[in-house]
Short mmCIF file of C-alpha atoms and ligand atoms in Angstrom, two decimals:
data_model
loop_
_atom_site.label_atom_id
_atom_site.label_comp_id
_atom_site.label_asym_id
_atom_site.label_seq_id
_atom_site.Cartn_x
_atom_site.Cartn_y
_atom_site.Cartn_z
CA UNK A 170 0.00 0.00 0.00
CA UNK A 171 1.75 3.14 -1.16
CA UNK A 172 0.78 6.56 0.05
CA UNK A 173 3.35 8.71 -1.66
CA UNK A 174 0.92 11.15 -3.27
CA UNK A 175 -1.04 11.64 -0.07
CA UNK A 176 2.22 12.32 1.78
CA UNK A 177 3.24 14.91 -0.80
CA UNK A 178 -0.15 16.61 -0.69
CA UNK A 179 -0.14 16.65 3.10
CA UNK A 180 3.31 18.26 3.03
CA UNK A 181 2.02 21.03 0.75
CA UNK A 182 -1.23 21.36 2.68
CA UNK A 183 0.60 21.94 5.95
CA UNK A 184 2.38 24.93 4.41
CA UNK A 185 -0.94 26.56 3.55
CA UNK A 186 -3.77 25.25 5.72
CA UNK A 187 -3.65 25.01 9.53
CA UNK A 188 -2.54 21.46 10.24
CA UNK A 189 -3.05 20.66 6.57
CA UNK A 190 -6.79 20.10 7.01
CA UNK A 191 -10.02 22.07 6.94
CA UNK A 192 -11.52 20.35 9.97
CA UNK A 193 -9.35 19.08 12.87
CA UNK A 194 -10.24 15.36 13.16
CA UNK A 195 -9.21 14.84 9.54
CA UNK A 196 -5.58 15.27 10.57
CA UNK A 197 -5.38 11.81 12.22
CA UNK A 198 -3.92 13.50 15.32
CA UNK A 199 -5.40 10.91 17.67
CA UNK A 200 -4.16 7.84 15.81
CA UNK A 201 -0.73 8.83 14.48
CA UNK A 202 0.25 8.79 10.83
CA UNK A 203 -1.01 11.13 8.13
CA UNK A 204 -4.38 11.38 6.42
CA UNK A 205 -4.97 9.93 2.98
CA UNK A 206 -6.25 12.32 0.33
CA UNK A 207 -9.44 11.22 -1.37
CA UNK A 208 -9.77 11.20 -5.12
CA UNK A 209 -13.27 9.82 -5.47
CA UNK A 210 -15.84 7.66 -3.76
CA UNK A 211 -18.51 5.23 -4.86
CA UNK A 212 -21.06 3.34 -2.76
CA UNK A 213 -19.27 2.19 0.42
CA UNK A 214 -15.79 2.79 -1.03
CA UNK A 215 -13.31 5.63 -0.82
CA UNK A 216 -10.42 5.75 -3.30
CA UNK A 217 -7.35 7.78 -2.43
CA UNK A 218 -4.94 9.60 -4.72
CA UNK A 219 -2.49 6.66 -4.55
CA UNK A 220 -5.10 4.22 -5.82
CA UNK A 221 -5.87 2.59 -2.46
CA UNK A 222 -9.43 1.57 -1.72
CA UNK A 223 -11.08 1.77 1.70
CA UNK A 224 -14.37 0.41 2.95
CA UNK A 225 -15.75 3.60 4.49
CA UNK A 226 -17.48 3.67 7.87
CA UNK A 227 -17.13 7.43 8.29
CA UNK A 228 -19.50 8.31 5.44
CA UNK A 229 -18.42 11.96 5.57
CA UNK A 230 -19.27 11.93 9.31
CA UNK A 231 -22.91 11.14 8.73
CA UNK A 232 -24.40 12.43 5.49
CA UNK A 233 -23.67 9.28 3.51
CA UNK A 234 -26.65 7.13 4.54
CA UNK A 235 -27.07 6.03 0.89
CA UNK A 236 -23.35 5.53 0.34
CA UNK A 237 -21.24 7.77 -1.87
CA UNK A 238 -22.29 9.26 -5.21
CA UNK A 239 -25.77 7.76 -5.31
CA UNK A 240 -26.71 8.04 -9.02
CA UNK A 241 -30.05 9.74 -8.38
CA UNK A 242 -28.52 12.36 -6.09
CA UNK A 243 -25.66 13.05 -8.50
CA UNK A 244 -28.08 13.37 -11.40
CA UNK A 245 -30.30 15.80 -9.52
CA UNK A 246 -27.31 17.96 -8.67
CA UNK A 247 -25.99 17.94 -12.23
CA UNK A 248 -29.37 18.89 -13.61
CA UNK A 249 -29.95 21.81 -11.27
CA UNK A 250 -26.41 23.17 -11.80
CA UNK A 251 -27.18 23.89 -15.41
CA UNK A 252 -29.80 26.42 -14.37
CA UNK A 253 -27.40 28.42 -12.19
CA UNK A 254 -25.66 27.88 -8.89
CA UNK A 255 -27.10 30.54 -6.62
CA UNK A 256 -29.68 33.29 -6.92
CA UNK A 257 -30.16 34.79 -3.48
CA UNK A 258 -33.89 34.67 -4.20
CA UNK A 259 -36.50 32.04 -3.36
CA UNK A 260 -36.79 28.84 -5.39
CA UNK A 261 -39.44 26.11 -5.59
CA UNK A 262 -36.93 23.55 -4.29
CA UNK A 263 -36.74 25.29 -0.91
CA UNK A 264 -40.50 24.93 -0.49
CA UNK A 265 -40.35 21.27 -1.43
CA UNK A 266 -37.50 20.53 0.98
CA UNK A 267 -39.32 22.36 3.80
CA UNK A 268 -42.42 20.26 3.07
CA UNK A 269 -40.39 17.06 3.16
CA UNK A 270 -38.73 17.96 6.47
CA UNK A 271 -42.07 18.87 8.07
CA UNK A 272 -43.64 15.65 6.77
CA UNK A 273 -40.85 13.46 8.15
CA UNK A 274 -40.73 15.27 11.51
CA UNK A 275 -44.32 16.41 12.18
CA UNK A 276 -43.35 18.49 15.23
CA UNK A 277 -41.48 20.79 12.87
CA UNK A 278 -44.09 23.30 11.71
CA UNK A 279 -41.82 26.07 10.44
CA UNK A 280 -38.29 25.46 9.24
CA UNK A 281 -35.40 27.66 8.12
CA UNK A 282 -32.59 26.40 5.87
CA UNK A 283 -28.99 27.30 6.66
CA UNK A 284 -25.61 26.04 5.46
CA UNK A 285 -24.06 24.09 8.36
CA UNK A 286 -25.00 22.29 11.54
CA UNK A 287 -23.05 24.89 13.48
CA UNK A 288 -25.27 27.62 12.09
CA UNK A 289 -28.42 25.61 12.74
CA UNK A 290 -27.74 25.07 16.45
CA UNK A 291 -26.40 28.57 16.97
CA UNK A 292 -29.59 29.95 15.42
CA UNK A 293 -31.93 27.65 17.35
CA UNK A 294 -30.30 28.78 20.60
CA UNK A 295 -30.75 32.42 19.56
CA UNK A 296 -34.42 31.76 18.85
CA UNK A 297 -34.84 30.11 22.25
CA UNK A 298 -33.28 33.15 23.91
CA UNK A 299 -35.40 35.55 21.88
CA UNK A 300 -38.58 33.64 22.60
CA UNK A 301 -38.05 33.20 26.34
CA UNK A 302 -36.22 36.46 27.04
CA UNK A 303 -33.67 34.43 29.01
CA UNK A 304 -29.90 34.13 28.47
CA UNK A 305 -28.69 30.85 29.91
CA UNK A 306 -28.64 27.47 28.25
CA UNK A 307 -27.90 24.01 29.55
CA UNK A 308 -25.86 21.61 27.44
CA UNK A 309 -24.23 18.27 28.22
CA UNK A 310 -20.55 17.50 28.55
CA UNK A 311 -19.41 15.55 25.51
CA UNK A 312 -22.31 16.70 23.32
CA UNK A 313 -21.09 18.59 20.26
CA UNK A 314 -23.23 21.30 18.74
CA UNK A 315 -20.85 22.87 16.25
CA UNK A 316 -18.18 25.47 16.83
CA UNK A 317 -20.13 28.63 17.69
CA UNK A 318 -18.68 30.43 20.72
CA UNK A 319 -21.36 29.68 23.27
CA UNK A 320 -21.50 26.00 22.43
CA UNK A 321 -17.78 25.20 22.55
CA UNK A 322 -17.98 24.44 26.24
CA UNK A 323 -17.26 20.84 27.22
CA UNK A 324 -17.94 19.85 23.65
CA UNK A 325 -17.18 16.39 22.33
CA UNK A 326 -15.98 15.22 18.92
CA UNK A 327 -12.60 16.59 17.78
CA UNK A 328 -12.18 18.54 21.00
CA UNK A 329 -11.85 15.34 23.01
CA UNK A 330 -8.51 14.52 21.41
CA UNK A 331 -7.04 18.04 21.50
CA UNK A 332 -4.65 19.01 24.25
CA UNK A 333 -6.97 21.84 25.23
CA UNK A 334 -10.33 20.66 26.51
CA UNK A 335 -12.13 23.64 25.04
CA UNK A 336 -11.29 26.34 22.56
CA UNK A 337 -9.13 29.39 23.15
CA UNK A 338 -10.65 32.59 21.88
CA UNK A 339 -14.05 32.11 23.46
CA UNK A 340 -14.77 35.07 25.74
CA UNK A 341 -15.47 34.06 29.34
CA UNK A 342 -18.79 35.89 29.06
CA UNK A 343 -20.11 33.40 26.51
CA UNK A 344 -19.07 30.41 28.52
CA UNK A 345 -20.75 31.93 31.58
CA UNK A 346 -24.18 31.59 30.01
CA UNK A 347 -23.55 27.98 28.99
CA UNK A 348 -24.20 25.64 31.90
CA UNK A 349 -22.91 22.09 31.56
CA UNK A 350 -24.72 19.04 32.89
CA UNK A 351 -23.79 15.36 32.85
CA UNK A 352 -25.43 13.26 30.11
CA UNK A 353 -27.78 10.63 31.54
CA UNK A 354 -27.65 12.27 34.98
CA UNK A 355 -31.00 13.80 35.94
CA UNK A 356 -29.72 15.19 39.23
CA UNK A 357 -27.08 17.33 37.46
CA UNK A 358 -29.82 18.96 35.38
CA UNK A 359 -32.17 19.44 38.32
CA UNK A 360 -29.42 21.19 40.29
CA UNK A 361 -28.58 23.62 37.46
CA UNK A 362 -32.26 24.37 36.91
CA UNK A 363 -32.74 25.16 40.60
CA UNK A 364 -29.61 27.31 40.87
CA UNK A 365 -30.64 29.27 37.77
CA UNK A 366 -34.35 29.33 38.24
CA UNK A 367 -36.18 31.53 35.71
CA UNK A 368 -32.98 32.14 33.72
CA UNK A 369 -32.64 29.06 31.51
CA UNK A 370 -33.78 29.64 27.92
CA UNK A 371 -33.21 26.10 26.72
CA UNK A 372 -31.79 22.67 27.29
CA UNK A 373 -29.98 21.51 24.16
CA UNK A 374 -29.18 17.84 23.80
CA UNK A 375 -28.04 15.25 21.30
CA UNK A 376 -31.00 12.91 21.88
CA UNK A 377 -28.69 10.01 21.09
CA UNK A 378 -25.20 11.32 21.74
CA UNK A 379 -22.76 10.52 18.95
CA UNK A 380 -19.85 12.88 19.49
CA UNK A 381 -18.26 11.20 22.52
CA UNK A 382 -18.64 7.93 20.73
CA UNK A 383 -22.25 6.76 20.59
CA UNK A 384 -23.97 7.08 23.96
CA UNK A 385 -27.71 6.39 23.91
CA UNK A 386 -29.97 8.02 26.49
CA UNK A 387 -30.83 5.85 29.49
CA UNK A 388 -34.52 4.95 29.71
CA UNK A 389 -36.46 7.93 31.03
CA UNK A 390 -33.68 10.50 30.57
CA UNK A 391 -35.18 12.34 27.60
CA UNK A 392 -38.66 12.12 29.15
CA UNK A 393 -37.22 13.74 32.25
CA UNK A 394 -35.68 16.57 30.19
CA UNK A 395 -38.99 17.10 28.42
CA UNK A 396 -40.77 17.36 31.77
CA UNK A 397 -38.33 19.64 33.57
CA UNK A 398 -37.98 22.08 30.65
CA UNK A 399 -41.76 22.39 30.52
CA UNK A 400 -42.00 22.94 34.29
CA UNK A 401 -39.26 25.57 34.21
CA UNK A 402 -40.51 27.47 31.16
CA UNK A 403 -37.39 26.57 29.17
CA UNK A 404 -37.39 25.26 25.61
CA UNK A 405 -36.17 21.80 24.73
CA UNK A 406 -33.88 21.57 21.68
CA UNK A 407 -33.02 18.30 19.96
CA UNK A 408 -29.77 18.63 18.06
CA UNK A 409 -30.49 16.06 15.38
CA UNK A 410 -27.65 17.00 13.06
CA UNK A 411 -26.48 13.37 13.20
CA UNK A 412 -29.63 11.54 14.29
CA UNK A 413 -32.08 13.28 11.94
CA UNK A 414 -33.21 10.97 9.10
CA UNK A 415 -30.64 8.46 10.41
CA UNK A 416 -32.23 6.68 13.40
CA UNK A 417 -35.56 6.75 11.59
CA UNK A 418 -37.17 8.94 8.96
CA UNK A 419 -38.54 10.98 11.86
CA UNK A 420 -35.15 11.02 13.59
CA UNK A 421 -34.72 10.71 17.31
CA UNK A 422 -38.26 11.75 18.18
CA UNK A 423 -39.61 8.81 16.20
CA UNK A 424 -36.86 6.53 17.54
CA UNK A 425 -37.26 7.49 21.21
CA UNK A 426 -40.89 8.62 21.32
CA UNK A 427 -39.91 11.92 22.95
CA UNK A 428 -40.34 15.23 21.17
CA UNK A 429 -38.80 18.65 21.56
CA UNK A 430 -39.77 22.28 20.89
CA UNK A 431 -36.97 23.02 18.43
CA UNK A 432 -34.94 20.74 16.17
CA UNK A 433 -31.71 21.10 14.26
CA UNK A 434 -30.74 19.03 11.23
CA UNK A 435 -27.61 18.76 9.14
CA UNK A 436 -25.53 16.06 7.49
CA UNK A 437 -28.16 13.75 5.86
CA UNK A 438 -30.63 16.58 5.16
CA UNK A 439 -28.10 18.10 2.75
CA UNK A 440 -27.48 14.83 0.94
CA UNK A 441 -23.72 15.50 0.96
CA UNK A 442 -23.93 19.21 0.24
CA UNK A 443 -23.50 22.10 2.71
CA UNK A 444 -27.07 22.44 3.95
CA UNK A 445 -28.66 22.30 7.39
CA UNK A 446 -31.93 23.39 8.98
CA UNK A 447 -33.59 24.40 12.21
CA UNK A 448 -37.25 24.46 13.00
CA UNK A 449 -40.01 23.54 15.38
CA UNK A 450 -43.16 24.90 16.92
CA UNK A 451 -44.85 27.56 14.83
CA UNK A 452 -45.24 30.07 17.68
CA UNK A 453 -41.55 29.81 18.54
CA UNK A 454 -40.23 29.88 14.97
CA UNK A 455 -42.43 32.91 14.30
CA UNK A 456 -39.80 34.87 16.23
CA UNK A 457 -37.41 34.54 13.28
CA UNK A 458 -36.93 37.55 10.99
CA UNK A 459 -38.66 38.79 8.89
CA UNK A 460 -41.66 37.51 10.89
CA UNK A 461 -40.15 38.33 14.26
CA UNK A 462 -37.29 40.03 16.06
CA UNK A 463 -34.66 37.26 16.05
CA UNK A 464 -32.29 38.01 13.18
CA UNK A 465 -30.75 35.22 11.15
CA UNK A 466 -29.73 35.32 7.49
CA UNK A 467 -27.46 33.70 4.89
CA UNK A 468 -26.25 34.59 1.40
CA UNK A 469 -26.16 30.93 0.37
CA UNK A 470 -29.01 29.70 2.59
CA UNK A 471 -31.31 27.36 0.70
CA UNK A 472 -28.75 27.09 -2.09
CA UNK A 473 -30.49 25.41 -5.04
CA UNK A 474 -27.76 22.84 -5.64
CA UNK A 475 -27.65 21.77 -2.00
CA UNK A 476 -31.45 21.76 -1.83
CA UNK A 477 -31.62 19.41 -4.85
CA UNK A 478 -29.28 16.95 -3.12
CA UNK A 479 -31.34 17.18 0.08
CA UNK A 480 -34.70 16.69 -1.64
CA UNK A 481 -33.47 13.70 -3.61
CA UNK A 482 -31.94 12.05 -0.55
CA UNK A 483 -35.04 12.50 1.61
CA UNK A 484 -37.29 11.23 -1.19
CA UNK A 485 -35.18 8.10 -1.60
CA UNK A 486 -35.45 7.47 2.15
CA UNK A 487 -39.22 8.05 2.14
CA UNK A 488 -39.77 5.76 -0.85
CA UNK A 489 -37.69 2.93 0.59
CA UNK A 490 -38.45 2.92 4.30
CA UNK A 491 -36.98 -0.60 4.57
CA UNK A 492 -33.58 1.06 4.49
CA UNK A 493 -33.71 1.64 8.24
CA UNK A 494 -34.24 -2.01 9.02
CA UNK A 495 -31.42 -2.94 6.63
CA UNK A 496 -28.80 -0.57 8.02
CA UNK A 497 -29.79 -1.40 11.60
CA UNK A 498 -29.37 -5.11 10.92
CA UNK A 499 -25.89 -4.59 9.46
CA UNK A 500 -24.86 -2.40 12.38
CA UNK A 501 -26.12 -5.11 14.75
CA UNK A 502 -23.75 -7.59 13.11
CA UNK A 503 -20.82 -5.26 13.67
CA UNK A 504 -21.96 -4.74 17.25
CA UNK A 505 -21.88 -8.47 17.83
CA UNK A 506 -18.37 -8.74 16.38
CA UNK A 507 -17.07 -6.01 18.68
CA UNK A 508 -18.74 -7.63 21.67
CA UNK A 509 -17.17 -10.99 20.86
CA UNK A 510 -13.80 -9.22 20.69
CA UNK A 511 -14.39 -8.13 24.30
CA UNK A 512 -15.15 -4.47 23.65
CA UNK A 513 -17.89 -2.36 25.18
CA UNK A 514 -20.26 -1.43 22.35
CA UNK A 515 -22.97 1.18 22.25
CA UNK A 516 -25.36 1.13 19.34
CA UNK A 517 -28.45 3.05 18.30
CA UNK A 518 -29.76 2.03 14.91
CA UNK A 519 -27.01 2.36 12.33
CA UNK A 520 -24.75 4.36 14.66
CA UNK A 521 -22.31 2.49 16.83
CA UNK A 522 -19.09 2.83 18.79
CA UNK A 523 -16.75 0.28 20.30
CA UNK A 524 -15.01 1.54 23.39
CA UNK A 525 -11.69 0.32 24.72
CA UNK A 526 -12.84 0.57 28.31
CA UNK A 527 -10.41 -0.53 31.02
CA UNK A 528 -10.56 -4.28 31.38
CA UNK A 529 -11.42 -4.95 27.74
CA UNK A 530 -8.34 -7.16 27.37
CA UNK A 531 -9.59 -9.40 30.14
CA UNK A 532 -13.01 -9.52 28.55
CA UNK A 533 -14.46 -7.85 31.62
CA UNK A 534 -17.92 -6.87 30.57
CA UNK A 535 -18.37 -4.36 33.37
CA UNK A 536 -17.14 -1.41 31.35
CA UNK A 537 -20.06 0.81 30.43
CA UNK A 538 -20.02 4.18 28.72
CA UNK A 539 -22.98 6.29 29.78
CA UNK A 540 -21.45 9.77 29.75
CA UNK A 541 -18.41 11.91 28.93
CA UNK A 542 -16.53 10.88 32.06
CA UNK A 543 -16.84 7.19 31.15
CA UNK A 544 -15.78 7.89 27.55
CA UNK A 545 -12.67 9.75 28.70
CA UNK A 546 -11.50 6.65 30.63
CA UNK A 547 -11.01 4.68 27.44
CA UNK A 548 -7.63 3.40 26.27
CA UNK A 549 -6.74 5.73 23.41
CA UNK A 550 -3.54 3.86 22.54
CA UNK A 551 -5.45 0.64 22.06
CA UNK A 552 -7.89 2.55 19.88
CA UNK A 553 -5.06 3.96 17.75
CA UNK A 554 -3.60 0.47 17.28
CA UNK A 555 -7.03 -0.84 16.28
CA UNK A 556 -7.60 2.05 13.87
CA UNK A 557 -4.27 1.51 12.11
CA UNK A 558 -4.79 -2.24 11.79
CA UNK A 559 -8.23 -1.74 10.29
CA UNK A 560 -6.85 0.88 7.89
CA UNK A 561 -4.06 -1.47 6.81
CA UNK A 562 -6.80 -3.97 5.93
CA UNK A 563 -8.56 -1.33 3.85
CA UNK A 564 -11.26 -0.49 6.38
CA UNK A 565 -11.66 3.13 7.33
CA UNK A 566 -13.27 3.86 10.68
CA UNK A 567 -13.25 7.33 12.24
CA UNK A 568 -9.73 8.29 13.35
CA UNK A 569 -10.84 8.89 16.94
CA UNK A 570 -12.32 6.86 19.79
CA UNK A 571 -14.96 9.53 20.22
CA UNK A 572 -16.78 9.36 16.91
CA UNK A 573 -19.52 7.10 15.65
CA UNK A 574 -19.18 4.36 13.07
CA UNK A 575 -21.75 5.01 10.33
CA UNK A 576 -23.33 2.21 8.33
CA UNK A 577 -24.86 3.02 4.96
CA UNK A 578 -27.30 1.25 2.70
CA UNK A 579 -24.44 0.75 0.24
CA UNK A 580 -22.54 -1.54 2.63
CA UNK A 581 -23.15 -5.08 1.38
CA UNK A 582 -23.51 -8.09 3.65
CA UNK A 583 -20.24 -9.59 2.43
CA UNK A 584 -18.45 -6.34 3.28
CA UNK A 585 -19.97 -6.38 6.74
CA UNK A 586 -18.75 -10.00 7.10
CA UNK A 587 -15.26 -8.99 6.07
CA UNK A 588 -15.34 -6.18 8.63
CA UNK A 589 -16.46 -8.57 11.36
CA UNK A 590 -13.49 -10.83 10.55
CA UNK A 591 -11.12 -7.86 10.73
CA UNK A 592 -12.58 -6.86 14.10
CA UNK A 593 -12.07 -10.40 15.44
CA UNK A 594 -8.50 -10.46 14.20
CA UNK A 595 -7.77 -7.03 15.71
CA UNK A 596 -9.22 -8.17 19.01
CA UNK A 597 -6.93 -11.20 19.06
CA UNK A 598 -3.79 -9.35 18.08
CA UNK A 599 -4.26 -6.41 20.41
CA UNK A 600 -4.79 -8.55 23.50
C1 PLP B 930 -21.72 17.69 13.05
C2 PLP B 930 -22.56 18.21 14.16
C3 PLP B 930 -22.81 19.59 14.32
C4 PLP B 930 -22.12 20.63 13.48
O1 PLP B 930 -22.44 20.54 12.14
P1 PLP B 930 -21.45 21.18 11.04
O2 PLP B 930 -22.18 21.01 9.77
O3 PLP B 930 -20.17 20.42 11.15
O4 PLP B 930 -21.25 22.60 11.42
C5 PLP B 930 -23.71 19.99 15.28
N1 PLP B 930 -24.33 19.10 16.07
C6 PLP B 930 -24.09 17.77 15.96
C7 PLP B 930 -24.83 16.82 16.85
C8 PLP B 930 -23.19 17.29 15.03
O5 PLP B 930 -22.92 15.99 14.97
#
């Protein structure tokens, strides 16, 4: 396996781009070695510039539920491009995409399109503040909501493998209004609510956490959050940038049976293009300009090319609802392979993570990951060794312990089998 071209590109990239990458986890900092540069992708495969092929379980960090370069999505994008790339004026596609989102997630009555998940959550929080007239928000340690200032407090994802726990450059004043609770710990939320009574605008949560590795909510946890936000006059925000259209067509609210006041979507909703959305109850979303006093805008918002990719992706999912059963079943096979290898596995639908909890070598099944503290205890060196062995076998999992493994509809059963064998072999060698 040669990687000469990738090495040369990375050398050049580092002269010009911070760390050689345009998003930190891509740099392979947590696993050693250098990133490969992608030339193209098809179905479940990534091909790098040196001609190597990888079975891809990152799927662009979530959007790729159909696999790469789905012919219908590519065709829709090509067709719309011919009519112009951006107009800064309304298009029919935006209306259609809004209708599709509201149909899939019925609690979303009004929805605004934006260009990234970061923007979606930042805007939803602003709306919650505008609506309630309160400043504080509660988030959970290890939940990632994008890189806006107020949300980079105890955030998960790439921040978990940086030497600084949180970002420099965030004024203390922003952090002061962001209160951090422990995921799956009701008492930690109750305490913050009591200490800040009448001041909390919203509780924002990843309904199934997937940025500290996958950590599903314990039974009753989301129901508790729904109840306490209602009692305290705070809004409840589901950050469904990963879980939306992934756990089910209706996202986490369909999957868990709990619903929120505001929702954020990204990743799948853009079908691989830069598009995201936030929406929810009509009375709350009516605060958004030009209807209301909460300002939020975007030159490229509702971009026609991105909208075409989003519409086509959602339609494919709606027309083939069996997809969810298929990807869940494949993820369950991987889950079983990890468990047999002695690892702690968390899975929700087609999202899963294997954790190298202490004791995994002895096959001690006690290790559980229920929150950020548990996740941080994991053996990162063992993870790095596992990552590199999988990569050498042509299987690309996220280059960090704290990311999800994404299964797409393009992953075939035989490829899942091959992955299970690789997992078993890794388990044996690493012990
Ligand atoms: C990826 C992610 C975001 C940020 O989305 P970007 O498009 O990367 O800005 C926000 N919330 C969650 C839960 C995410 O997984």
